Short mmCIF file of C-alpha atoms and ligand atoms in Angstrom, two decimals:
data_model
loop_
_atom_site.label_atom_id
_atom_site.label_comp_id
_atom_site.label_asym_id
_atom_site.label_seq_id
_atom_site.Cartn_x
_atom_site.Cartn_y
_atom_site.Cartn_z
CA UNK A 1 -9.20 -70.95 -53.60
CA UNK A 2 -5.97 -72.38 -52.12
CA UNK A 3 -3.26 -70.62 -50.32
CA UNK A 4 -0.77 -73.39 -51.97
CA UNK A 5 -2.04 -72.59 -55.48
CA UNK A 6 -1.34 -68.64 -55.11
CA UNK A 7 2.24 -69.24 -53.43
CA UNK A 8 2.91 -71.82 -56.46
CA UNK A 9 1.54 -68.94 -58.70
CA UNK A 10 3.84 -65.93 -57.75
CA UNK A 11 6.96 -68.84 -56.79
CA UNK A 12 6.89 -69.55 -60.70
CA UNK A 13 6.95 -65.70 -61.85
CA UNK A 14 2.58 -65.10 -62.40
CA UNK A 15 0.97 -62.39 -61.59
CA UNK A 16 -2.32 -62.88 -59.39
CA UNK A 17 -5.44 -62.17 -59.55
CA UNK A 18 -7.56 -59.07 -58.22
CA UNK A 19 -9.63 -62.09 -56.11
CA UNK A 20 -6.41 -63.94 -55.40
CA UNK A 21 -4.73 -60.93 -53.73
CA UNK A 22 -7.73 -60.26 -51.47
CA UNK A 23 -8.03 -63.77 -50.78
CA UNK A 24 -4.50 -63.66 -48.93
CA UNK A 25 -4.73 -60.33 -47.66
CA UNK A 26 -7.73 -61.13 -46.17
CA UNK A 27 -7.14 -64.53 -44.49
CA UNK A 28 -4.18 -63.21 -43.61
CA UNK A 29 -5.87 -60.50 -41.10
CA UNK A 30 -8.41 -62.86 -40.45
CA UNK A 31 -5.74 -65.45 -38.81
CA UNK A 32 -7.74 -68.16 -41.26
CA UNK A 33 -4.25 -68.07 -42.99
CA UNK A 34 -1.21 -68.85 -41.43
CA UNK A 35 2.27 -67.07 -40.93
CA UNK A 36 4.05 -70.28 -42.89
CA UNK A 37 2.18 -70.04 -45.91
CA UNK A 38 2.01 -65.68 -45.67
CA UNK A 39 5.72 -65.10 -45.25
CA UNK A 40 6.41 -67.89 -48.16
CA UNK A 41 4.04 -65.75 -50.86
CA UNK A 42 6.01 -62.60 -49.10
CA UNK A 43 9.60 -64.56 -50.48
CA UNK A 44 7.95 -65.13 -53.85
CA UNK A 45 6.82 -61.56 -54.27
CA UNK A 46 10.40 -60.58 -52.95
CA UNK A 47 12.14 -62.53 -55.74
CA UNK A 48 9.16 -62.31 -58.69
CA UNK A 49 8.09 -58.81 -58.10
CA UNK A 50 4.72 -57.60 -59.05
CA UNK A 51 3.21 -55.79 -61.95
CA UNK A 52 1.62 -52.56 -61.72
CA UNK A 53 -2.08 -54.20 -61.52
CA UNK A 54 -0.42 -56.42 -59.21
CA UNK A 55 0.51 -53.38 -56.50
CA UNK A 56 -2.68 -51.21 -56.69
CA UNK A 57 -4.46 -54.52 -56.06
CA UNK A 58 -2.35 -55.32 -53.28
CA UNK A 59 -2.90 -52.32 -51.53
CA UNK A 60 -6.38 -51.42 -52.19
CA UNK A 61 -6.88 -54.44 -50.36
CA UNK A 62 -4.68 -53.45 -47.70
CA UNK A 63 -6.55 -50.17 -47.42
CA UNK A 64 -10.12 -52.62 -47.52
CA UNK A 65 -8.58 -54.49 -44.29
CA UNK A 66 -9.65 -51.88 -42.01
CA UNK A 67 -11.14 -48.02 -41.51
CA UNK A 68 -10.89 -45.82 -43.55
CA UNK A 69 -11.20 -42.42 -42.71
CA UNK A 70 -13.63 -39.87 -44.00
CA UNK A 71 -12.42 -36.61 -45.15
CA UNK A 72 -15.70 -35.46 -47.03
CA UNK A 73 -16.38 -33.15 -44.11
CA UNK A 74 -13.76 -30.97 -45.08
CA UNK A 75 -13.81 -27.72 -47.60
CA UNK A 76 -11.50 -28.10 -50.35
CA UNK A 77 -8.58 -30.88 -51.75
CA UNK A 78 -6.83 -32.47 -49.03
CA UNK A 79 -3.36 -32.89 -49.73
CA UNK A 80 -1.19 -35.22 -47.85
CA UNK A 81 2.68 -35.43 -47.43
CA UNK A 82 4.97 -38.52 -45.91
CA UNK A 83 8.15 -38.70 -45.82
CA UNK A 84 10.13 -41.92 -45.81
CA UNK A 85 11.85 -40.53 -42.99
CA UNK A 86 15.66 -39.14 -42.07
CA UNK A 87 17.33 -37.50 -39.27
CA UNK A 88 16.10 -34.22 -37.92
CA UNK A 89 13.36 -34.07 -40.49
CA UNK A 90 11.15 -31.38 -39.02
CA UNK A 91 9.47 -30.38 -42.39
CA UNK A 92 5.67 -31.29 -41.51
CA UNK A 93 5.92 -28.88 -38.60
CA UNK A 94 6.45 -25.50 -40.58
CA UNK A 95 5.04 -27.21 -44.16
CA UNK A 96 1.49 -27.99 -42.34
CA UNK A 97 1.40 -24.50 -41.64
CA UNK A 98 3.04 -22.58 -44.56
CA UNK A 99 0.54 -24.67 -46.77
CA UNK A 100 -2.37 -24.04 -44.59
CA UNK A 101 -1.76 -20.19 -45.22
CA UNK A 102 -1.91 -20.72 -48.62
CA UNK A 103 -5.67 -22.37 -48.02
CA UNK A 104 -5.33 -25.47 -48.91
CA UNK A 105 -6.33 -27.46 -46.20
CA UNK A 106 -3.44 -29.90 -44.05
CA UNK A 107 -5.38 -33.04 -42.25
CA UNK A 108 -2.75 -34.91 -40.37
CA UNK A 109 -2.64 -38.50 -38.98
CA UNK A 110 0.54 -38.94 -37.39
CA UNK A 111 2.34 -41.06 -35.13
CA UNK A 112 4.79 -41.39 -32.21
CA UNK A 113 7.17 -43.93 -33.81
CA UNK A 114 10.61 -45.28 -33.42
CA UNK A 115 13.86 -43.51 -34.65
CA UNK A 116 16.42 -41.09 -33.74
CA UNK A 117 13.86 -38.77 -32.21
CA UNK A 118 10.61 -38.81 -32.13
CA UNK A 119 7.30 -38.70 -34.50
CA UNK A 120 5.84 -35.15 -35.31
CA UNK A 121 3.10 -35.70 -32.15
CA UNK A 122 6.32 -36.30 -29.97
CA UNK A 123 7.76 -32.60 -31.17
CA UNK A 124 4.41 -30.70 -30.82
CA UNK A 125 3.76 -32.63 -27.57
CA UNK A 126 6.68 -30.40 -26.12
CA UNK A 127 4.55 -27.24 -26.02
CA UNK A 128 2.93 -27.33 -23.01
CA UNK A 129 -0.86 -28.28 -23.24
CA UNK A 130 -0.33 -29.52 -26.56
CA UNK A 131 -2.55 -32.91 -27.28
CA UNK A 132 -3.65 -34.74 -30.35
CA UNK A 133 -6.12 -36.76 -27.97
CA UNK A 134 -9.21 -34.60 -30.41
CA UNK A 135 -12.63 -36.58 -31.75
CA UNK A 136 -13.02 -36.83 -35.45
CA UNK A 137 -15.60 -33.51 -35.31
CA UNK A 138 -13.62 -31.18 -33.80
CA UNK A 139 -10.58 -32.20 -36.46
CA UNK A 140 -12.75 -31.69 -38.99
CA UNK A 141 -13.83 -28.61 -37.94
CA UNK A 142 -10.29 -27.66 -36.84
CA UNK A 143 -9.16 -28.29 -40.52
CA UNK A 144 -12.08 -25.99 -42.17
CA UNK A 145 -11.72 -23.22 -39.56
CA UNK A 146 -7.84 -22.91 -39.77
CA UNK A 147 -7.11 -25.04 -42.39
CA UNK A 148 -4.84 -27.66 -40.35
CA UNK A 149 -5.14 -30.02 -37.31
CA UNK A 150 -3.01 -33.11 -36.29
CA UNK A 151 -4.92 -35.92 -34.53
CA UNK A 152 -3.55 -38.90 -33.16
CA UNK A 153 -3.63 -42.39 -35.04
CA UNK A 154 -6.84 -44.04 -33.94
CA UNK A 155 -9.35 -46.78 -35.42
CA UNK A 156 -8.32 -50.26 -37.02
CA UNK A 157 -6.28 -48.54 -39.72
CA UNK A 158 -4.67 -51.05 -42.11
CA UNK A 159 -4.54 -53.95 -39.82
CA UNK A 160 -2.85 -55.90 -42.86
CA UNK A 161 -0.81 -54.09 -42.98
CA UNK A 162 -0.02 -53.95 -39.72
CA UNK A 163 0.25 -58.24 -39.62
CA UNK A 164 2.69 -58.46 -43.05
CA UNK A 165 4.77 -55.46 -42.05
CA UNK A 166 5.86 -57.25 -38.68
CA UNK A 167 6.44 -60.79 -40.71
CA UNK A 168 8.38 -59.28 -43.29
CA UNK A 169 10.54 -57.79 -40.35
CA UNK A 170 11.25 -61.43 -39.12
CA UNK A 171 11.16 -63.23 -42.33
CA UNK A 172 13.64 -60.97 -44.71
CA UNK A 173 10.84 -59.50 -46.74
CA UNK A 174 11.14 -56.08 -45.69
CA UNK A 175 13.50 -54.78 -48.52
CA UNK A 176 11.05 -55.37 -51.69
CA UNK A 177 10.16 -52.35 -53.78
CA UNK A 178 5.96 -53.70 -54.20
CA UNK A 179 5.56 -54.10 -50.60
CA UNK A 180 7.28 -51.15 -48.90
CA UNK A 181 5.30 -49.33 -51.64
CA UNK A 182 1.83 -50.59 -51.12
CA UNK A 183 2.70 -50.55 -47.52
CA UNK A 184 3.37 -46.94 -46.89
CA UNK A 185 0.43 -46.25 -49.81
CA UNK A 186 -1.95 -48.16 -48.07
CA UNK A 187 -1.40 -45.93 -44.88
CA UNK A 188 -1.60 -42.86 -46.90
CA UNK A 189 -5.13 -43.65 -48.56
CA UNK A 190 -6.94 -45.36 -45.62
CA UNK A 191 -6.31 -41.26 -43.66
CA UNK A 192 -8.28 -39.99 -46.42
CA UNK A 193 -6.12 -37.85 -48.48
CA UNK A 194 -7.22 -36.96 -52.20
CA UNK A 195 -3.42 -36.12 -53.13
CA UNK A 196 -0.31 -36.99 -52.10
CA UNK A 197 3.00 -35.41 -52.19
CA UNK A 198 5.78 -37.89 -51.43
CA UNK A 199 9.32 -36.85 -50.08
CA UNK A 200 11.61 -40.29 -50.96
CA UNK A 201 14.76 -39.83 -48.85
CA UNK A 202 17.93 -41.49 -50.11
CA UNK A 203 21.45 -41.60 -48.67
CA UNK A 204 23.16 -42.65 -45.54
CA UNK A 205 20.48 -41.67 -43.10
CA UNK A 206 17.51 -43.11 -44.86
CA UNK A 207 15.71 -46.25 -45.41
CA UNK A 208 16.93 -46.21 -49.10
CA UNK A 209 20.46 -45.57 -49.05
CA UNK A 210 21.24 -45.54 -53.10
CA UNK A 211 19.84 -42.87 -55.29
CA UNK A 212 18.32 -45.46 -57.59
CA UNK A 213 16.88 -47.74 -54.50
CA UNK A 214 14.90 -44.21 -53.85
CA UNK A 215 13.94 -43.37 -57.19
CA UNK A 216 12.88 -47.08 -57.69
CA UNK A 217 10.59 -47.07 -54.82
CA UNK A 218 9.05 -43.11 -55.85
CA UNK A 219 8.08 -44.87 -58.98
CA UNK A 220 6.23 -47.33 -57.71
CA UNK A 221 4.48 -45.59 -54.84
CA UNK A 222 3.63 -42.35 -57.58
CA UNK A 223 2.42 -45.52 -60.06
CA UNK A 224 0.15 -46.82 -57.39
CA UNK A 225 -1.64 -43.40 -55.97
CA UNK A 226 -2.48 -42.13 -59.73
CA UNK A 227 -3.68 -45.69 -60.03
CA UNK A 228 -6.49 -45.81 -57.51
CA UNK A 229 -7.40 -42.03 -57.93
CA UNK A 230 -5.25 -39.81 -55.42
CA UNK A 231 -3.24 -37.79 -57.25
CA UNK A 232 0.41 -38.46 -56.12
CA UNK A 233 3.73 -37.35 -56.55
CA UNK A 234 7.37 -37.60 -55.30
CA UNK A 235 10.44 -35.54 -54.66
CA UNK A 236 13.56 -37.64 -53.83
CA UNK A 237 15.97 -35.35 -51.25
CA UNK A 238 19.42 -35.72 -50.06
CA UNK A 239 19.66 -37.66 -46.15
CA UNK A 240 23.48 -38.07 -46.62
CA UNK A 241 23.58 -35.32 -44.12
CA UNK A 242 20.97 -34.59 -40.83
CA UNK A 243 18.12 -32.12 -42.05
CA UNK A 244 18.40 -29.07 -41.30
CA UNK A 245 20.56 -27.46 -37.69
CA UNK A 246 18.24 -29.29 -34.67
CA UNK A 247 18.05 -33.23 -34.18
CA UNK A 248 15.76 -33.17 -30.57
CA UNK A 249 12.13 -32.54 -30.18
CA UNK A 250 11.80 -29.36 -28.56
CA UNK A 251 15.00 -28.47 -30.46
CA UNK A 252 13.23 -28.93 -33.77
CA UNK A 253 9.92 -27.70 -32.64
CA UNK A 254 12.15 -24.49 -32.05
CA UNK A 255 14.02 -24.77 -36.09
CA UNK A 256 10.47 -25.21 -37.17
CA UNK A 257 9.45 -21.64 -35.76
CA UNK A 258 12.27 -20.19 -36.62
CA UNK A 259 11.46 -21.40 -40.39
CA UNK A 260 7.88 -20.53 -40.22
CA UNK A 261 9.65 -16.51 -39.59
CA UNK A 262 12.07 -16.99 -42.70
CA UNK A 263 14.91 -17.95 -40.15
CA UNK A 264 15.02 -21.58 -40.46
CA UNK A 265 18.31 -23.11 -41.83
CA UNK A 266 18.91 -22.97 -46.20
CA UNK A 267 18.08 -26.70 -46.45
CA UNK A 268 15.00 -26.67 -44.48
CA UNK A 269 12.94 -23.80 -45.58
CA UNK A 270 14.19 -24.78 -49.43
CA UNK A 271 12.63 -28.54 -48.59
CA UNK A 272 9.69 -26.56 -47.25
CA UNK A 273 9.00 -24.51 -50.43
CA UNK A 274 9.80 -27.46 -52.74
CA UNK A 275 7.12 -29.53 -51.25
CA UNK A 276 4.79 -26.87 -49.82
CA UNK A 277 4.59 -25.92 -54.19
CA UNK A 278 3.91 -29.39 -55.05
CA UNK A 279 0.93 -29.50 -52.35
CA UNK A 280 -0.41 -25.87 -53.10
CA UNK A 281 -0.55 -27.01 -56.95
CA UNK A 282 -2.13 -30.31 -55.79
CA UNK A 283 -4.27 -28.57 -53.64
CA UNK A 284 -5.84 -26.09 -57.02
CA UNK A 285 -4.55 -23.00 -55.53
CA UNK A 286 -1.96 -22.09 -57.71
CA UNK A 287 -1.52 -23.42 -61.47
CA UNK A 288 2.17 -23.27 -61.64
CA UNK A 289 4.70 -23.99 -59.01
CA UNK A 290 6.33 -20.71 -59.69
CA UNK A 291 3.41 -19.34 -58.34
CA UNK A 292 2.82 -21.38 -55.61
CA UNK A 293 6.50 -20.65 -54.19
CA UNK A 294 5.23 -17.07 -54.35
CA UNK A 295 2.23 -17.37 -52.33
CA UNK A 296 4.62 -19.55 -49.97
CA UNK A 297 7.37 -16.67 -50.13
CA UNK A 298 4.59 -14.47 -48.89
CA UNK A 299 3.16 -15.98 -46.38
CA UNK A 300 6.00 -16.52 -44.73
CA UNK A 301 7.44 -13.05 -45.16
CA UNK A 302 3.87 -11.52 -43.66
CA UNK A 303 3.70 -13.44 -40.93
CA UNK A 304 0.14 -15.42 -41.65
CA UNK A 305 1.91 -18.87 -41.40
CA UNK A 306 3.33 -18.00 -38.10
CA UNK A 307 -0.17 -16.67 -37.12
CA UNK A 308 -1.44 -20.11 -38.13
CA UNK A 309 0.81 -21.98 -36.68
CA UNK A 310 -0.15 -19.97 -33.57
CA UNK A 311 -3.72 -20.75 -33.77
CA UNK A 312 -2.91 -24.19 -34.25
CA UNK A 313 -1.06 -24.91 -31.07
CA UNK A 314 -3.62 -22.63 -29.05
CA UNK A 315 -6.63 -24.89 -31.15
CA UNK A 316 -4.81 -27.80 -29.76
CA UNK A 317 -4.48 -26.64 -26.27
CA UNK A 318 -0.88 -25.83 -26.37
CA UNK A 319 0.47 -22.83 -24.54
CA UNK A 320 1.24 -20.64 -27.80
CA UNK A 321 3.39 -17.81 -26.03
CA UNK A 322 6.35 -20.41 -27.33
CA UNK A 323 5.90 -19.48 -30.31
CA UNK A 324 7.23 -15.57 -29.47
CA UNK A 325 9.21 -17.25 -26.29
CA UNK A 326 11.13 -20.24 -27.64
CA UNK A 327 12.76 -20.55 -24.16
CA UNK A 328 9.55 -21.65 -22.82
CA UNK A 329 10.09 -25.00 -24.23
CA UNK A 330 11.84 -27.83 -22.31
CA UNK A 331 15.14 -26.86 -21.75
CA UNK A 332 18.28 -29.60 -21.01
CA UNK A 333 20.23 -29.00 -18.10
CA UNK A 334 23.69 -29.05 -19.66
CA UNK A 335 25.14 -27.93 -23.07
CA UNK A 336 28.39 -28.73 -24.05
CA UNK A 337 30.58 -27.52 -27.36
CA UNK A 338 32.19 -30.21 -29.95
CA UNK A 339 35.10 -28.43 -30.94
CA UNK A 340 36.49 -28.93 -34.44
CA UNK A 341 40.53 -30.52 -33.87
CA UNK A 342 41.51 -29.29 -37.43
CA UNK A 343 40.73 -26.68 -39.88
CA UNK A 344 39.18 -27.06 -43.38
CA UNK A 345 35.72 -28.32 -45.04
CA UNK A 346 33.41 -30.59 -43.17
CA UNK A 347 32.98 -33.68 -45.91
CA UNK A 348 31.00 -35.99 -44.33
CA UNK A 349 28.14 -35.54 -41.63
CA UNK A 350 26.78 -39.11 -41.61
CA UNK A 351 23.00 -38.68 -40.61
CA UNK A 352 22.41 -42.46 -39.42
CA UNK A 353 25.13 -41.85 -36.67
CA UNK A 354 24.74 -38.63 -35.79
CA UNK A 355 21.14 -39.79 -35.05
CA UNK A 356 22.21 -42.20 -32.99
CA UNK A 357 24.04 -39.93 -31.09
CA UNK A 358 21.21 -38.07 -30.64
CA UNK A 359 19.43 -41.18 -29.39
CA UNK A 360 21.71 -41.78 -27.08
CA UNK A 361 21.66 -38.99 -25.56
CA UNK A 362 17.26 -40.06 -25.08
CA UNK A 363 15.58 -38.04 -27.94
CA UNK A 364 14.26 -40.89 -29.62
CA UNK A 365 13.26 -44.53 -28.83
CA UNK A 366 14.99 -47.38 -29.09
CA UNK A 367 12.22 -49.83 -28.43
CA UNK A 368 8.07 -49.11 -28.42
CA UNK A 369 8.48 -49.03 -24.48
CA UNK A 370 11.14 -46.51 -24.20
CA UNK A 371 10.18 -42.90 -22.84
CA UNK A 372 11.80 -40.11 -25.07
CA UNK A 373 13.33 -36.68 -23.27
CA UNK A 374 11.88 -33.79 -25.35
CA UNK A 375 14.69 -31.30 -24.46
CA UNK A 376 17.53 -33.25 -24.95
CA UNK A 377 19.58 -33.39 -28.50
CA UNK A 378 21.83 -31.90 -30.64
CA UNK A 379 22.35 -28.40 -32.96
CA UNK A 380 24.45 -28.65 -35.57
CA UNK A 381 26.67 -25.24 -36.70
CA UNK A 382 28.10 -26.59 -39.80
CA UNK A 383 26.77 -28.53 -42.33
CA UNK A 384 28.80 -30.38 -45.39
CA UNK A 385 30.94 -27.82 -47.55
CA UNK A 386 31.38 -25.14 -45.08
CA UNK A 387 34.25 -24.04 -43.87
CA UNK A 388 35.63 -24.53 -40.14
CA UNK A 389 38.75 -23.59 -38.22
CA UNK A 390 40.32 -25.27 -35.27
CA UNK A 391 38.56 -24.36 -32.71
CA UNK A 392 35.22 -23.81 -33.52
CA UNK A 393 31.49 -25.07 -32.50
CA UNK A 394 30.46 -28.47 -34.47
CA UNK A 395 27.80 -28.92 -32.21
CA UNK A 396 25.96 -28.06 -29.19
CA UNK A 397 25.10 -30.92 -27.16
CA UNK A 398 21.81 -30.16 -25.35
CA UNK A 399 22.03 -33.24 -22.24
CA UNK A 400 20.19 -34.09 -18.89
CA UNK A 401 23.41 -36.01 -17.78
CA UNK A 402 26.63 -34.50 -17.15
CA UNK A 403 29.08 -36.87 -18.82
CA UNK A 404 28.63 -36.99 -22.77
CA UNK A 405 31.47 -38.45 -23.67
CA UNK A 406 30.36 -41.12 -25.56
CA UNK A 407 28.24 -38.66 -27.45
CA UNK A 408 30.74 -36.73 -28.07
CA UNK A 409 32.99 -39.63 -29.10
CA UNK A 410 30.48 -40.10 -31.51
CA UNK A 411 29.87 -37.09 -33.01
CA UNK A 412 33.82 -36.97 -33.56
CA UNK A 413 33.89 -40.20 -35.25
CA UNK A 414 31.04 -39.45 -38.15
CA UNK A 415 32.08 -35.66 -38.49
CA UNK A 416 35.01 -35.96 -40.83
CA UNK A 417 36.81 -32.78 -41.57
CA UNK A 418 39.17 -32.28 -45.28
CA UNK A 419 41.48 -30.01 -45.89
CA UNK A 420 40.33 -30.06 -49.94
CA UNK A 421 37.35 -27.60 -50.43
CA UNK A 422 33.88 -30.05 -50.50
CA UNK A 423 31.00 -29.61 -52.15
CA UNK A 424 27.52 -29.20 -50.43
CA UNK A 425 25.07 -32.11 -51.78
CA UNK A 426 22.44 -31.43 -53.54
CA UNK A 427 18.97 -30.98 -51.82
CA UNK A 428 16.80 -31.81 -54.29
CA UNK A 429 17.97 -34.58 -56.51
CA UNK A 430 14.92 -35.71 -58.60
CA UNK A 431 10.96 -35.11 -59.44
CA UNK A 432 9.06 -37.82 -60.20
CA UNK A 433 5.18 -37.82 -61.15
N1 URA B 501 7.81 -48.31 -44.04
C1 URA B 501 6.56 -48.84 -44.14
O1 URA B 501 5.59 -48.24 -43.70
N2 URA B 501 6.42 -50.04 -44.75
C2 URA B 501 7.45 -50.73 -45.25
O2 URA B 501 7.24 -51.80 -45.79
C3 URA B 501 8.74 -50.18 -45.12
C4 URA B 501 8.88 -48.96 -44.51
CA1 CA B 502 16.24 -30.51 -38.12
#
């Protein structure tokens, strides 16, 4: 087989082959392959698409590159949930253990990442103690004795992944609905999950700004997990606006107690129950959703998530007196208010920015090297549609430097206040399986 003949193939609107898509995947991770000839086929696909067949192929072969991990240890359907990610998303944090309460049983692989703050280890890693550094045995039986555990990403997951994900970056590739799909796919089945529940973020803050970029890439993704036998669905959900109050580690670790009580703010704990139903019906412990929002309802309202959240963090080695004592987490030295200059309806709260204000102020990473301050970041008061009056909170900045005034510049610039009454989005703006 030649590398020319495949590129020629695709260039001139063919599908390929099962054999020819392993062929390139796997030179490709080999190094037999070269970049040239890789991020050419990558331009073909980007202009001639792929066919269903096509995608599964692509990243079952993806998933073949590397380990895979084994799950059979563990009692039960595991269901998995990604998000394509937003600002101030702190859902896996309370869902993990909401779900968990329920019984089905929440094996996490997660990372530290780049973004606006940082990845769901960086969060948990601000309870004191708290480490993901477990072996595979005691994860396992972490998972069947209380029914979740997070463990750090180890092994040669997806290492094609890996290669064609940091070409496309350099080569224009990146924005191509068959490869971000069997990219984040091919992550998702090499941890091991039998089902997948899928939370597809669209608007200003996410990686698919227009509804029907979002719904276009939940399609595919959905198409490719019932494909290769995991059971998958998606959920596409408004980022026009942050997530939730909290955009800061500790911050959110904090929101994502306060949820797991039935405190948490409306959008959060609604996101919660939307997907935590999908993954309890997924999961065979509930037949309709109805009644899976039920057994969600309760759990919350009797306090067993909490408890398991608790056990998780002590599990873990984390110091779990947080939990009761949300002070104990890592405080910033200064706060400081953002005043609203007029009265009215707050229209716009443009996630992207207001995450970069949060970045600025060193809750996430800019680059791989950068360290992240878990107790810096910001609380929102308002979100879009409420009312505010001259005068009043925005935000809290929580800062380990005195002068925020670019922050707060910032903030002031992407908060945009009407006098008209607004409407507050809509969380949950499609359901696709
Ligand atoms: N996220 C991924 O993991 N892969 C892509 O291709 C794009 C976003
Ligand atoms: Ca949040």
């Amino acid at each position: 087989m030649r590398m020319v003949d495949i590129i020629e193939k695709k260039r001139n609107g063919e599908a390929l082959t099962t054999e020819e898509i392993r062929f390139f995947v796997n030179g490709y991770t080999d190094g037999s392959i070269p970049d040239y000839q890789v991020s050419s086929l990558m331009m073909a696909i980007y202009f001639q698409d792929m066919n269903d067949r096509e995608r599964a192929d692509l990243t079952m072969a993806m998933v073949e590159s590397g380990d895979q991990i084994d799950l059979s240890g563990i009692e039960g359907i595991k269901v998995d949930k990604h998000s394509t990610g937003g600002v101030g998303d702190t859902t896996t944090l309370s869902l993990a253990a909401m779900v968990a309460a329920v019984g089905v049983p929440v094996a996490k692989m997660s990372g530290r990442g780049l973004g606006h703050t940082g990845g769901t280890i960086d969060k948990l890693e601000s309870i004191e103690g708290f480490h993901v550094e477990i072996s595979n045995e005691q994860f396992i039986k972490q998972v069947n004795d209380i029914k979740t555990a997070v463990i750090g990403q180890s092994g040669n997951l997806t290492p094609a992944d890996k290669k064609l994900y940091a070409l496309r970056d350099v080569t224009g590739t990146v924005a191509s609905i068959p490869l971000i799909a069997s990219s984040i796919m091919s992550k998702k089945i090499a941890a091991g999950a039998d089902a997948i529940v899928l939370d597809v973020k669209t608007g200003d803050g996410a990686f698919m700004k227009s509804l029907e970029d979002a719904q276009n890439l939940a399609h595919a993704m959905v198409q490719i997990g019932n494909s290769v036998g995991r059971k998958t669905m998606a959920i596409i959900s408004d980022m026009s606006q942050p997530l939730g109050f909290a955009i800061g580690n500790a911050l959110e670790v904090k929101e994502a107690i306060d949820t797991l009580k039935g405190e948490g703010p409306q959008d959060l704990m609604e996101l919660c129950y939307t997907l935590g139903s999908q993954m309890v019906v997924l999961g065979g412990k509930a037949s309709t959703l109805e009644e899976a929002r039920k057994l969600l309802e309760e759990v919350v309202a009797n306090g067993a998530a909490l408890e398991v959240f608790k056990k998780f963090v002590v599990a873990q080695g984390g110091d779990a007196s947080v939990v009761d004592n949300p002070d104990l987490l890592p405080q910033a030295k200064y706060t400081c208010e953002v005043p609203a200059k007029s009265s009215g309806y707050v229209e716009k709260i443009e996630a992207d920015d207001v995450g970069v204000a949060a970045m600025l102020l060193g809750a996430g990473r800019a680059t791989k090297e950068s360290t992240i301050d878990l107790a810096v970041g910001l609380v929102l008061h308002k979100k879009v549609g409420d009312q505010v009056q001259e005068g009043e909170s925005l935000v809290t900045i929580h800062a380990n430097s005195e002068d925020v005034t670019e922050v707060m510049n910032k903030l002031y610039e992407h908060i945009v206040i009407s006098k008209e009454k607004v409407e507050a989005p809509l969380l949950i703006k499609a359901v696709i399986k």
